């Protein structure tokens, strides 16, 4: 058994147990620290931005194993997402893309279920309603006209765009693709800095689209580089390239990936912000390394065999994934409900700074399955 497949089998075993522990509720982050132990003390009824990741883990587990127990649990989550959209519950944010790509769209990808396809298209329409015509961007959080967030974009949104590109492929309606491209272009121009680092967020005047400036929400300072934001950018621009074939997106993904890998600490898994002072107390963000790894696997799939940066990217990927499996994975530790320890949600806010994160688990499993079986998750069909 390869060390990837042993890690996958352990994660599948935990997922089997978690189905019983979670029931119809959804995991988010652990709150018990020390690397993170339990999701089950902090479940939600499908009201958080992270709930698609549990659905995605179940679909990946089913696709990998063929085990019907995973399929029926995954299909139940899609019903929950149907009710969430019908009731417009906790959807006043752009993470509709994360939520419905990994649940309804995943079900359509796995088993061509027509009602799941319809649900994912309805979710794409909901995401489209966040596009602000005057400013020409997708508003990240809160209602239109919100005094703090009305003009805010965030780098994480690049991972929400695949739902729109996919909706274009499904329907032929150009508006979906145009919206995704306008937003990706704006993100490239304003969130990515000249030295290939990134802002977490950027503000525009909502009435005119005039740029105001960058800042952070979860990073160390406004001008620092939050490692998870950089990872969302690596994967998000690679996906915009896959759908649009605009070489600028491929180049941007690669620049962000090189910046990330050139700053790996000795053990190969990043701290929570590239500019946070490093000492024995500095928190890691294992989820950032998991997202970056899955994103670099996507990126590598688009590069020429002769690309001069291929070696650096492949070596960095192996270092990251090997360290996650050897030093951060919970393999053999059944007291922990997640797959990788030491994610951080929001360090300066003191929200789960050293914990399990359900998105870290999803991307770790996706990256393992990409390495082991060439399975690519649910960002595209
Ligand atoms: N998208 C929110 C986060 O990464 O914490």
Coordinates of C-alpha atoms and ligand atoms in Angstrom, one line a residue:
X1 CA 0.0 0.0 0.0
X2 CA 1.4 3.5 -0.9
X3 CA 1.6 6.0 1.9
X4 CA -1.1 8.0 0.0
X5 CA -3.5 5.1 0.0
X6 CA -2.9 4.3 3.7
X7 CA -3.7 7.9 4.5
X8 CA -6.9 7.7 2.4
X9 CA -8.0 4.5 4.1
X10 CA -7.6 6.1 7.5
X11 CA -9.6 9.1 6.4
X12 CA -12.4 6.9 5.0
X13 CA -12.5 5.0 8.3
X14 CA -13.0 8.3 10.2
X15 CA -15.6 9.4 7.7
X16 CA -17.6 6.2 8.3
X17 CA -17.6 6.9 12.0
X18 CA -18.4 10.6 11.5
X19 CA -21.5 9.8 9.6
X20 CA -23.0 8.3 12.7
X21 CA -21.6 11.1 15.0
X22 CA -22.8 14.0 12.9
X23 CA -26.3 12.7 11.9
X24 CA -27.9 15.4 9.8
X25 CA -25.7 18.2 11.1
X26 CA -22.5 19.6 9.6
X27 CA -19.0 19.9 10.8
X28 CA -17.1 23.2 10.6
X29 CA -14.0 23.6 12.9
X30 CA -13.0 22.0 16.2
X31 CA -12.9 24.4 19.2
X32 CA -10.8 22.2 21.6
X33 CA -7.4 23.3 20.4
X34 CA -4.2 21.3 20.7
X35 CA -4.2 20.6 17.0
X36 CA -8.0 19.8 17.2
X37 CA -9.9 16.8 18.3
X38 CA -13.6 16.9 17.8
X39 CA -16.0 18.4 15.3
X40 CA -19.0 16.8 17.0
X41 CA -19.1 19.4 19.8
X42 CA -19.5 22.3 17.3
X43 CA -21.9 21.0 14.6
X44 CA -24.4 23.3 12.7
X45 CA -27.7 22.6 10.9
X46 CA -26.3 23.6 7.4
X47 CA -26.0 27.3 8.2
X48 CA -22.2 27.9 7.7
X49 CA -20.0 28.7 4.7
X50 CA -18.1 25.4 5.2
X51 CA -20.9 22.9 5.0
X52 CA -20.2 21.8 1.4
X53 CA -16.9 20.4 2.4
X54 CA -18.6 17.6 4.4
X55 CA -20.7 16.8 1.4
X56 CA -17.6 16.8 -0.8
X57 CA -15.8 14.4 1.6
X58 CA -18.7 12.0 1.4
X59 CA -18.8 12.2 -2.4
X60 CA -15.0 11.6 -2.7
X61 CA -15.3 8.7 -0.3
X62 CA -18.1 7.2 -2.3
X63 CA -16.3 7.7 -5.6
X64 CA -13.1 6.2 -4.3
X65 CA -14.6 3.2 -2.5
X66 CA -18.0 2.5 -4.1
X67 CA -19.4 2.1 -0.6
X68 CA -23.1 2.8 -0.6
X69 CA -23.1 4.1 3.0
X70 CA -21.1 7.1 1.7
X71 CA -23.5 7.6 -1.2
X72 CA -26.6 7.7 0.9
X73 CA -25.1 10.1 3.5
X74 CA -23.9 12.3 0.6
X75 CA -27.3 12.3 -1.1
X76 CA -28.9 13.3 2.3
X77 CA -26.6 16.4 2.5
X78 CA -27.8 17.4 -1.0
X79 CA -31.4 17.3 0.2
X80 CA -30.3 19.6 3.1
X81 CA -28.7 22.0 0.5
X82 CA -32.0 21.9 -1.5
X83 CA -33.9 23.1 1.6
X84 CA -31.2 25.7 2.4
X85 CA -31.6 27.3 -1.1
X86 CA -35.4 27.1 -1.1
X87 CA -35.5 28.8 2.4
X88 CA -32.6 31.2 1.5
X89 CA -30.9 30.2 4.7
X90 CA -27.6 31.8 5.6
X91 CA -26.7 32.5 1.9
X92 CA -26.0 36.2 2.1
X93 CA -22.4 35.6 1.0
X94 CA -20.4 34.5 -2.1
X95 CA -19.5 31.0 -0.7
X96 CA -22.6 29.6 -2.5
X97 CA -19.9 28.4 -4.9
X98 CA -18.1 26.3 -2.2
X99 CA -21.5 25.1 -0.9
X100 CA -23.1 23.9 -4.1
X101 CA -20.0 22.8 -6.1
X102 CA -19.2 20.2 -3.6
X103 CA -22.8 19.0 -2.9
X104 CA -25.3 19.3 -5.8
X105 CA -22.8 19.7 -8.6
X106 CA -20.8 16.8 -7.1
X107 CA -23.9 14.6 -7.2
X108 CA -24.4 15.6 -10.8
X109 CA -20.7 14.9 -11.6
X110 CA -20.8 11.5 -9.9
X111 CA -24.2 10.2 -11.0
X112 CA -25.6 12.6 -13.5
X113 CA -28.6 13.3 -11.3
X114 CA -30.8 15.8 -13.1
X115 CA -32.4 17.3 -10.0
X116 CA -28.9 17.9 -8.5
X117 CA -27.9 19.6 -11.8
X118 CA -30.9 21.9 -11.6
X119 CA -30.2 22.7 -7.9
X120 CA -26.6 23.6 -8.8
X121 CA -27.8 25.9 -11.6
X122 CA -30.3 27.6 -9.2
X123 CA -27.4 28.1 -6.8
X124 CA -25.4 29.6 -9.6
X125 CA -28.2 32.1 -10.2
X126 CA -28.1 33.0 -6.5
X127 CA -24.4 33.6 -6.7
X128 CA -25.0 35.8 -9.8
X129 CA -27.3 38.0 -7.8
X130 CA -24.2 39.1 -5.8
X131 CA -22.6 40.7 -8.9
X132 CA -22.7 44.4 -8.6
X133 CA -23.1 46.0 -12.0
X134 CA -22.0 49.5 -11.0
X135 CA -18.8 48.3 -9.4
X136 CA -18.3 45.2 -11.6
X137 CA -17.4 42.6 -8.9
X138 CA -19.0 39.9 -6.9
X139 CA -19.6 41.2 -3.3
X140 CA -18.1 38.9 -0.8
X141 CA -20.2 39.3 2.3
X142 CA -23.5 40.8 3.4
X143 CA -26.3 42.7 1.7
X144 CA -26.0 45.2 -1.2
X145 CA -25.2 48.6 0.2
X146 CA -23.6 47.3 3.4
X147 CA -21.5 50.1 4.7
X148 CA -18.4 47.9 5.5
X149 CA -18.7 45.1 3.0
X150 CA -20.6 46.6 0.1
X151 CA -17.5 47.2 -1.9
X152 CA -15.4 44.3 -0.7
X153 CA -14.0 41.4 -2.8
X154 CA -11.8 38.6 -1.2
X155 CA -9.3 36.2 -2.8
X156 CA -11.3 33.2 -1.5
X157 CA -14.0 34.0 -4.1
X158 CA -11.8 32.6 -6.9
X159 CA -12.9 29.2 -5.7
X160 CA -16.6 30.2 -6.0
X161 CA -16.2 31.1 -9.7
X162 CA -16.2 27.5 -11.0
X163 CA -19.9 27.2 -10.3
X164 CA -20.5 30.1 -12.7
X165 CA -18.1 28.7 -15.4
X166 CA -19.9 25.3 -15.1
X167 CA -23.3 27.0 -15.4
X168 CA -22.1 28.6 -18.6
X169 CA -21.0 25.2 -19.9
X170 CA -24.4 23.6 -19.0
X171 CA -26.6 26.4 -20.3
X172 CA -24.6 28.2 -23.0
X173 CA -25.6 31.5 -21.3
X174 CA -22.7 33.9 -21.7
X175 CA -23.6 36.0 -18.6
X176 CA -22.3 33.3 -16.2
X177 CA -18.9 33.2 -17.9
X178 CA -18.7 36.9 -18.3
X179 CA -19.3 37.5 -14.6
X180 CA -16.7 34.9 -13.6
X181 CA -14.1 36.4 -16.0
X182 CA -14.8 40.0 -15.0
X183 CA -14.4 39.0 -11.3
X184 CA -11.3 36.9 -11.9
X185 CA -9.7 39.8 -13.9
X186 CA -10.5 42.2 -11.1
X187 CA -9.0 39.8 -8.5
X188 CA -5.8 39.4 -10.6
X189 CA -5.4 43.2 -10.9
X190 CA -6.2 44.2 -7.3
X191 CA -5.6 41.2 -5.0
X192 CA -2.3 40.0 -6.5
X193 CA 0.6 42.3 -5.7
X194 CA 3.6 43.0 -7.9
X195 CA 5.9 40.7 -5.9
X196 CA 3.4 37.8 -6.3
X197 CA 2.1 38.0 -2.8
X198 CA -1.6 38.8 -2.2
X199 CA -4.1 40.9 -0.3
X200 CA -6.8 38.9 1.4
X201 CA -9.4 41.5 0.6
X202 CA -9.8 44.7 -1.5
X203 CA -12.4 47.5 -1.4
X204 CA -14.0 49.5 -4.3
X205 CA -16.5 52.4 -4.3
X206 CA -19.7 50.5 -4.9
X207 CA -21.2 53.4 -6.9
X208 CA -18.4 53.7 -9.4
X209 CA -16.1 50.7 -9.0
X210 CA -13.2 53.0 -8.2
X211 CA -10.5 51.1 -6.3
X212 CA -9.9 52.1 -2.7
X213 CA -7.3 49.7 -1.3
X214 CA -6.4 46.3 0.0
X215 CA -6.6 45.0 3.6
X216 CA -7.0 41.8 5.5
X217 CA -9.7 40.0 7.5
X218 CA -7.9 36.9 8.7
X219 CA -4.2 37.8 8.1
X220 CA -1.5 39.4 10.2
X221 CA -1.6 42.9 8.8
X222 CA -3.3 44.7 5.9
X223 CA -0.1 44.4 3.8
X224 CA 0.8 40.9 4.9
X225 CA 0.1 37.6 3.0
X226 CA -2.3 35.3 4.7
X227 CA -1.2 31.9 3.6
X228 CA -4.7 30.5 3.1
X229 CA -5.6 33.4 0.9
X230 CA -2.5 32.8 -1.2
X231 CA -3.5 29.1 -1.5
X232 CA -7.1 30.1 -2.6
X233 CA -5.4 32.2 -5.3
X234 CA -3.2 29.3 -6.5
X235 CA -6.1 26.9 -7.0
X236 CA -8.6 29.6 -8.0
X237 CA -6.6 31.0 -10.9
X238 CA -5.6 27.5 -12.1
X239 CA -9.4 26.8 -12.3
X240 CA -10.1 30.0 -14.1
X241 CA -7.4 29.0 -16.6
X242 CA -9.0 25.5 -17.0
X243 CA -12.3 27.1 -17.9
X244 CA -11.2 30.2 -19.9
X245 CA -7.8 29.2 -21.3
X246 CA -6.6 32.7 -20.6
X247 CA -2.8 32.3 -20.2
X248 CA -2.7 35.2 -17.7
X249 CA -4.5 33.1 -15.2
X250 CA -2.1 30.2 -15.6
X251 CA 0.8 32.5 -15.1
X252 CA -0.8 34.1 -12.0
X253 CA -1.5 30.7 -10.4
X254 CA 2.1 29.8 -11.0
X255 CA 3.5 33.0 -9.6
X256 CA 1.4 32.6 -6.5
X257 CA 2.5 29.0 -6.1
X258 CA 6.2 29.8 -6.4
X259 CA 5.8 32.5 -3.8
X260 CA 4.1 30.0 -1.5
X261 CA 6.6 27.2 -2.0
X262 CA 9.7 29.4 -1.8
X263 CA 8.6 30.3 1.7
X264 CA 7.9 26.8 3.1
X265 CA 9.3 26.4 6.6
X266 CA 11.6 23.6 7.3
X267 CA 8.9 21.0 7.9
X268 CA 7.1 21.8 4.7
X269 CA 3.8 23.1 6.2
X270 CA 3.1 26.8 6.3
X271 CA 2.5 29.1 9.2
X272 CA -0.8 31.0 9.1
X273 CA 0.7 34.2 7.6
X274 CA 3.9 34.6 5.6
X275 CA 4.7 37.8 7.6
X276 CA 3.8 36.6 11.1
X277 CA 6.9 36.5 13.3
X278 CA 8.0 32.9 13.7
X279 CA 8.7 31.5 17.1
X280 CA 7.8 28.4 19.1
X281 CA 4.2 29.7 19.6
X282 CA 3.4 30.6 15.9
X283 CA 0.4 28.7 14.7
X284 CA 0.5 26.7 11.5
X285 CA -2.3 26.5 8.9
X286 CA -2.3 22.9 7.7
X287 CA -5.4 23.7 5.6
X288 CA -3.4 26.3 3.6
X289 CA -0.9 23.6 2.7
X290 CA -3.6 21.2 1.7
X291 CA -5.4 23.7 -0.5
X292 CA -2.1 24.8 -2.1
X293 CA -1.2 21.1 -2.8
X294 CA -4.5 20.4 -4.5
X295 CA -4.2 23.6 -6.5
X296 CA -0.6 22.8 -7.5
X297 CA -1.8 19.4 -8.8
X298 CA -4.4 21.2 -10.9
X299 CA -1.7 23.7 -12.1
X300 CA 0.8 21.0 -13.0
X301 CA -1.8 19.4 -15.2
X302 CA -1.8 22.5 -17.4
X303 CA 1.9 23.1 -17.7
X304 CA 4.1 21.9 -20.5
X305 CA 6.3 19.0 -19.7
X306 CA 9.3 21.3 -20.4
X307 CA 8.1 24.1 -18.1
X308 CA 11.2 25.4 -16.3
X309 CA 9.2 25.7 -13.0
X310 CA 7.9 22.2 -13.0
X311 CA 10.7 20.8 -10.8
X312 CA 10.2 23.4 -8.1
X313 CA 6.4 22.9 -8.1
X314 CA 6.7 19.1 -8.0
X315 CA 9.3 19.1 -5.3
X316 CA 7.3 21.6 -3.2
X317 CA 4.1 19.6 -3.6
X318 CA 5.8 16.4 -2.5
X319 CA 7.4 18.1 0.5
X320 CA 4.0 19.6 1.5
X321 CA 2.0 16.4 1.1
X322 CA 4.6 14.1 2.7
X323 CA 4.8 16.4 5.7
X324 CA 1.0 16.6 6.0
X325 CA 0.8 12.8 6.0
X326 CA 3.7 12.2 8.3
X327 CA 3.4 15.0 10.8
X328 CA -0.1 16.5 10.7
X329 CA -2.4 13.6 9.7
X330 CA -4.3 11.8 12.5
X331 CA -3.6 8.4 11.1
X332 CA -4.2 5.8 13.7
X333 CA -5.5 8.3 16.2
X334 CA -9.2 7.6 16.5
X335 CA -9.7 10.1 19.3
X336 CA -9.6 12.8 16.6
X337 CA -12.5 13.2 14.2
X338 CA -10.6 15.1 11.5
X339 CA -7.9 14.1 9.0
X340 CA -5.3 16.8 9.7
X341 CA -4.4 18.7 12.8
X342 CA -3.1 22.3 13.2
X343 CA -5.4 24.3 10.9
X344 CA -6.1 27.8 11.9
X345 CA -9.4 29.6 11.2
X346 CA -8.8 33.1 12.4
X347 CA -5.7 33.5 14.5
X348 CA -6.0 37.2 15.6
X349 CA -9.7 36.7 16.3
X350 CA -8.8 33.7 18.4
X351 CA -11.3 31.5 16.5
X352 CA -9.9 27.9 16.3
X353 CA -6.3 28.9 15.8
X354 CA -4.9 25.4 16.3
X355 CA -7.7 23.1 15.2
X356 CA -9.4 20.8 12.8
X357 CA -10.9 22.5 9.8
X358 CA -13.4 20.7 7.5
X359 CA -12.0 22.5 4.4
X360 CA -8.5 21.4 5.3
X361 CA -9.7 17.9 5.5
X362 CA -11.6 18.1 2.2
X363 CA -8.5 19.5 0.3
X364 CA -6.2 17.0 1.9
X365 CA -8.4 14.1 0.8
X366 CA -8.8 15.6 -2.7
X367 CA -5.0 16.0 -3.0
X368 CA -4.4 12.5 -1.8
X369 CA -7.0 11.1 -4.3
X370 CA -5.5 13.2 -7.1
X371 CA -2.1 11.7 -6.3
X372 CA -3.4 8.1 -5.9
X373 CA -6.1 7.9 -8.5
X374 CA -6.1 11.0 -10.6
X375 CA -9.6 12.0 -9.1
X376 CA -10.0 15.7 -9.3
X377 CA -12.9 16.7 -7.0
X378 CA -15.9 18.6 -8.1
X379 CA -14.7 22.0 -9.4
X380 CA -15.3 20.8 -13.0
X381 CA -16.8 17.9 -14.8
Ligands
LIG1 N1 -13.1 31.4 3.1 C1 -12.9 31.7 4.5 C2 -11.7 31.1 5.0 O1 -10.9 30.6 4.3 O2 -11.5 31.2 6.2

